[in-house]
């Protein structure tokens, strides 16, 4: 019985920590989509990467993350590269404009 409770709480902790990391990484990407000043996006991306690394280290130390760490590291890398301007993220507004034009 207690084994089942610990499994549910471990999954809940993983999900909560993963969602916190996902939301932190989403901030600079949304700022980039909203065409905020590039220097501000760079700093937001750097801060988001630092916070994500700290949360990931906490997750590893608390033995919450074992398999998610590779996904998180990929998301950190992608966010950092987009916020620094090395990779150009596709614009959501352009996607909607193309879809509207097709109809």
JSON list of C-alpha atoms in Angstrom, two decimals:
[
{"chain": "A", "resi": 1, "resn": "UNK", "atom": "CA", "xyz": [0.00, 0.00, 0.00]},
{"chain": "A", "resi": 2, "resn": "UNK", "atom": "CA", "xyz": [2.73, 2.47, 0.93]},
{"chain": "A", "resi": 3, "resn": "UNK", "atom": "CA", "xyz": [4.67, 1.39, -2.15]},
{"chain": "A", "resi": 4, "resn": "UNK", "atom": "CA", "xyz": [1.75, 2.50, -4.34]},
{"chain": "A", "resi": 5, "resn": "UNK", "atom": "CA", "xyz": [1.57, 5.88, -2.53]},
{"chain": "A", "resi": 6, "resn": "UNK", "atom": "CA", "xyz": [5.29, 6.50, -3.00]},
{"chain": "A", "resi": 7, "resn": "UNK", "atom": "CA", "xyz": [4.99, 5.73, -6.72]},
{"chain": "A", "resi": 8, "resn": "UNK", "atom": "CA", "xyz": [2.14, 8.22, -7.12]},
{"chain": "A", "resi": 9, "resn": "UNK", "atom": "CA", "xyz": [4.00, 10.91, -5.18]},
{"chain": "A", "resi": 10, "resn": "UNK", "atom": "CA", "xyz": [7.20, 10.31, -7.19]},
{"chain": "A", "resi": 11, "resn": "UNK", "atom": "CA", "xyz": [5.31, 10.71, -10.47]},
{"chain": "A", "resi": 12, "resn": "UNK", "atom": "CA", "xyz": [3.64, 13.85, -9.13]},
{"chain": "A", "resi": 13, "resn": "UNK", "atom": "CA", "xyz": [7.00, 15.31, -8.09]},
{"chain": "A", "resi": 14, "resn": "UNK", "atom": "CA", "xyz": [8.50, 14.52, -11.48]},
{"chain": "A", "resi": 15, "resn": "UNK", "atom": "CA", "xyz": [5.59, 16.10, -13.30]},
{"chain": "A", "resi": 16, "resn": "UNK", "atom": "CA", "xyz": [5.60, 19.25, -11.15]},
{"chain": "A", "resi": 17, "resn": "UNK", "atom": "CA", "xyz": [9.34, 19.75, -11.51]},
{"chain": "A", "resi": 18, "resn": "UNK", "atom": "CA", "xyz": [9.22, 19.09, -15.25]},
{"chain": "A", "resi": 19, "resn": "UNK", "atom": "CA", "xyz": [6.36, 21.59, -15.68]},
{"chain": "A", "resi": 20, "resn": "UNK", "atom": "CA", "xyz": [8.28, 24.22, -13.70]},
{"chain": "A", "resi": 21, "resn": "UNK", "atom": "CA", "xyz": [11.29, 23.71, -15.95]},
{"chain": "A", "resi": 22, "resn": "UNK", "atom": "CA", "xyz": [9.12, 23.76, -19.07]},
{"chain": "A", "resi": 23, "resn": "UNK", "atom": "CA", "xyz": [7.47, 27.05, -18.03]},
{"chain": "A", "resi": 24, "resn": "UNK", "atom": "CA", "xyz": [10.82, 28.66, -17.23]},
{"chain": "A", "resi": 25, "resn": "UNK", "atom": "CA", "xyz": [12.12, 27.66, -20.66]},
{"chain": "A", "resi": 26, "resn": "UNK", "atom": "CA", "xyz": [8.96, 28.88, -22.35]},
{"chain": "A", "resi": 27, "resn": "UNK", "atom": "CA", "xyz": [9.45, 32.50, -21.21]},
{"chain": "A", "resi": 28, "resn": "UNK", "atom": "CA", "xyz": [12.30, 33.44, -23.61]},
{"chain": "A", "resi": 29, "resn": "UNK", "atom": "CA", "xyz": [10.65, 31.59, -26.49]},
{"chain": "A", "resi": 30, "resn": "UNK", "atom": "CA", "xyz": [7.42, 33.52, -26.00]},
{"chain": "A", "resi": 31, "resn": "UNK", "atom": "CA", "xyz": [9.40, 36.75, -25.72]},
{"chain": "A", "resi": 32, "resn": "UNK", "atom": "CA", "xyz": [11.08, 35.90, -29.04]},
{"chain": "A", "resi": 33, "resn": "UNK", "atom": "CA", "xyz": [7.70, 35.23, -30.66]},
{"chain": "A", "resi": 34, "resn": "UNK", "atom": "CA", "xyz": [6.39, 38.56, -29.34]},
{"chain": "A", "resi": 35, "resn": "UNK", "atom": "CA", "xyz": [9.38, 40.28, -30.95]},
{"chain": "A", "resi": 36, "resn": "UNK", "atom": "CA", "xyz": [10.73, 41.78, -27.74]},
{"chain": "A", "resi": 37, "resn": "UNK", "atom": "CA", "xyz": [14.13, 43.51, -27.84]},
{"chain": "A", "resi": 38, "resn": "UNK", "atom": "CA", "xyz": [16.78, 40.89, -28.78]},
{"chain": "A", "resi": 39, "resn": "UNK", "atom": "CA", "xyz": [19.07, 41.85, -25.90]},
{"chain": "A", "resi": 40, "resn": "UNK", "atom": "CA", "xyz": [16.24, 41.30, -23.43]},
{"chain": "A", "resi": 41, "resn": "UNK", "atom": "CA", "xyz": [15.50, 37.92, -24.99]},
{"chain": "A", "resi": 42, "resn": "UNK", "atom": "CA", "xyz": [19.19, 36.99, -24.70]},
{"chain": "A", "resi": 43, "resn": "UNK", "atom": "CA", "xyz": [19.25, 37.80, -21.00]},
{"chain": "A", "resi": 44, "resn": "UNK", "atom": "CA", "xyz": [15.96, 36.02, -20.40]},
{"chain": "A", "resi": 45, "resn": "UNK", "atom": "CA", "xyz": [17.33, 32.95, -22.19]},
{"chain": "A", "resi": 46, "resn": "UNK", "atom": "CA", "xyz": [20.52, 32.98, -20.15]},
{"chain": "A", "resi": 47, "resn": "UNK", "atom": "CA", "xyz": [18.62, 33.33, -16.89]},
{"chain": "A", "resi": 48, "resn": "UNK", "atom": "CA", "xyz": [16.17, 30.61, -17.92]},
{"chain": "A", "resi": 49, "resn": "UNK", "atom": "CA", "xyz": [19.06, 28.29, -18.77]},
{"chain": "A", "resi": 50, "resn": "UNK", "atom": "CA", "xyz": [20.69, 28.90, -15.39]},
{"chain": "A", "resi": 51, "resn": "UNK", "atom": "CA", "xyz": [17.43, 28.35, -13.49]},
{"chain": "A", "resi": 52, "resn": "UNK", "atom": "CA", "xyz": [16.75, 25.19, -15.49]},
{"chain": "A", "resi": 53, "resn": "UNK", "atom": "CA", "xyz": [20.19, 23.79, -14.80]},
{"chain": "A", "resi": 54, "resn": "UNK", "atom": "CA", "xyz": [19.74, 24.49, -11.08]},
{"chain": "A", "resi": 55, "resn": "UNK", "atom": "CA", "xyz": [16.32, 22.82, -11.06]},
{"chain": "A", "resi": 56, "resn": "UNK", "atom": "CA", "xyz": [17.74, 19.87, -12.98]},
{"chain": "A", "resi": 57, "resn": "UNK", "atom": "CA", "xyz": [20.58, 19.48, -10.50]},
{"chain": "A", "resi": 58, "resn": "UNK", "atom": "CA", "xyz": [18.01, 19.55, -7.71]},
{"chain": "A", "resi": 59, "resn": "UNK", "atom": "CA", "xyz": [16.02, 16.89, -9.55]},
{"chain": "A", "resi": 60, "resn": "UNK", "atom": "CA", "xyz": [19.09, 14.71, -9.93]},
{"chain": "A", "resi": 61, "resn": "UNK", "atom": "CA", "xyz": [20.11, 15.13, -6.29]},
{"chain": "A", "resi": 62, "resn": "UNK", "atom": "CA", "xyz": [16.59, 14.41, -5.08]},
{"chain": "A", "resi": 63, "resn": "UNK", "atom": "CA", "xyz": [16.54, 11.39, -7.42]},
{"chain": "A", "resi": 64, "resn": "UNK", "atom": "CA", "xyz": [13.41, 12.70, -9.12]},
{"chain": "A", "resi": 65, "resn": "UNK", "atom": "CA", "xyz": [14.90, 12.77, -12.60]},
{"chain": "A", "resi": 66, "resn": "UNK", "atom": "CA", "xyz": [16.63, 9.83, -14.14]},
{"chain": "A", "resi": 67, "resn": "UNK", "atom": "CA", "xyz": [15.36, 9.66, -17.71]},
{"chain": "A", "resi": 68, "resn": "UNK", "atom": "CA", "xyz": [13.94, 13.17, -18.16]},
{"chain": "A", "resi": 69, "resn": "UNK", "atom": "CA", "xyz": [17.36, 14.76, -17.84]},
{"chain": "A", "resi": 70, "resn": "UNK", "atom": "CA", "xyz": [18.17, 14.18, -21.53]},
{"chain": "A", "resi": 71, "resn": "UNK", "atom": "CA", "xyz": [14.93, 15.85, -22.61]},
{"chain": "A", "resi": 72, "resn": "UNK", "atom": "CA", "xyz": [15.60, 18.76, -20.29]},
{"chain": "A", "resi": 73, "resn": "UNK", "atom": "CA", "xyz": [19.15, 19.22, -21.54]},
{"chain": "A", "resi": 74, "resn": "UNK", "atom": "CA", "xyz": [17.85, 19.25, -25.12]},
{"chain": "A", "resi": 75, "resn": "UNK", "atom": "CA", "xyz": [15.25, 21.88, -24.23]},
{"chain": "A", "resi": 76, "resn": "UNK", "atom": "CA", "xyz": [17.88, 24.00, -22.46]},
{"chain": "A", "resi": 77, "resn": "UNK", "atom": "CA", "xyz": [20.14, 23.85, -25.48]},
{"chain": "A", "resi": 78, "resn": "UNK", "atom": "CA", "xyz": [17.34, 24.74, -27.88]},
{"chain": "A", "resi": 79, "resn": "UNK", "atom": "CA", "xyz": [16.14, 27.64, -25.73]},
{"chain": "A", "resi": 80, "resn": "UNK", "atom": "CA", "xyz": [19.65, 28.99, -25.32]},
{"chain": "A", "resi": 81, "resn": "UNK", "atom": "CA", "xyz": [20.38, 28.83, -29.04]},
{"chain": "A", "resi": 82, "resn": "UNK", "atom": "CA", "xyz": [17.10, 30.54, -29.96]},
{"chain": "A", "resi": 83, "resn": "UNK", "atom": "CA", "xyz": [17.53, 33.28, -27.37]},
{"chain": "A", "resi": 84, "resn": "UNK", "atom": "CA", "xyz": [21.11, 33.94, -28.48]},
{"chain": "A", "resi": 85, "resn": "UNK", "atom": "CA", "xyz": [19.95, 34.20, -32.08]},
{"chain": "A", "resi": 86, "resn": "UNK", "atom": "CA", "xyz": [21.94, 31.26, -33.47]},
{"chain": "A", "resi": 87, "resn": "UNK", "atom": "CA", "xyz": [18.75, 29.48, -34.51]},
{"chain": "A", "resi": 88, "resn": "UNK", "atom": "CA", "xyz": [15.80, 31.31, -35.99]},
{"chain": "A", "resi": 89, "resn": "UNK", "atom": "CA", "xyz": [12.57, 29.97, -34.53]},
{"chain": "A", "resi": 90, "resn": "UNK", "atom": "CA", "xyz": [9.65, 29.86, -36.95]},
{"chain": "A", "resi": 91, "resn": "UNK", "atom": "CA", "xyz": [7.12, 32.59, -36.34]},
{"chain": "A", "resi": 92, "resn": "UNK", "atom": "CA", "xyz": [3.68, 31.46, -35.26]},
{"chain": "A", "resi": 93, "resn": "UNK", "atom": "CA", "xyz": [2.09, 34.50, -36.91]},
{"chain": "A", "resi": 94, "resn": "UNK", "atom": "CA", "xyz": [3.58, 33.47, -40.25]},
{"chain": "A", "resi": 95, "resn": "UNK", "atom": "CA", "xyz": [2.12, 29.98, -39.87]},
{"chain": "A", "resi": 96, "resn": "UNK", "atom": "CA", "xyz": [-1.34, 31.42, -39.23]},
{"chain": "A", "resi": 97, "resn": "UNK", "atom": "CA", "xyz": [-1.00, 33.83, -42.16]},
{"chain": "A", "resi": 98, "resn": "UNK", "atom": "CA", "xyz": [-0.07, 30.96, -44.50]},
{"chain": "A", "resi": 99, "resn": "UNK", "atom": "CA", "xyz": [-3.00, 28.86, -43.30]},
{"chain": "A", "resi": 100, "resn": "UNK", "atom": "CA", "xyz": [-5.39, 31.74, -43.72]},
{"chain": "A", "resi": 101, "resn": "UNK", "atom": "CA", "xyz": [-4.07, 32.36, -47.23]},
{"chain": "A", "resi": 102, "resn": "UNK", "atom": "CA", "xyz": [-4.55, 28.70, -48.22]},
{"chain": "A", "resi": 103, "resn": "UNK", "atom": "CA", "xyz": [-8.28, 28.78, -47.44]}
]
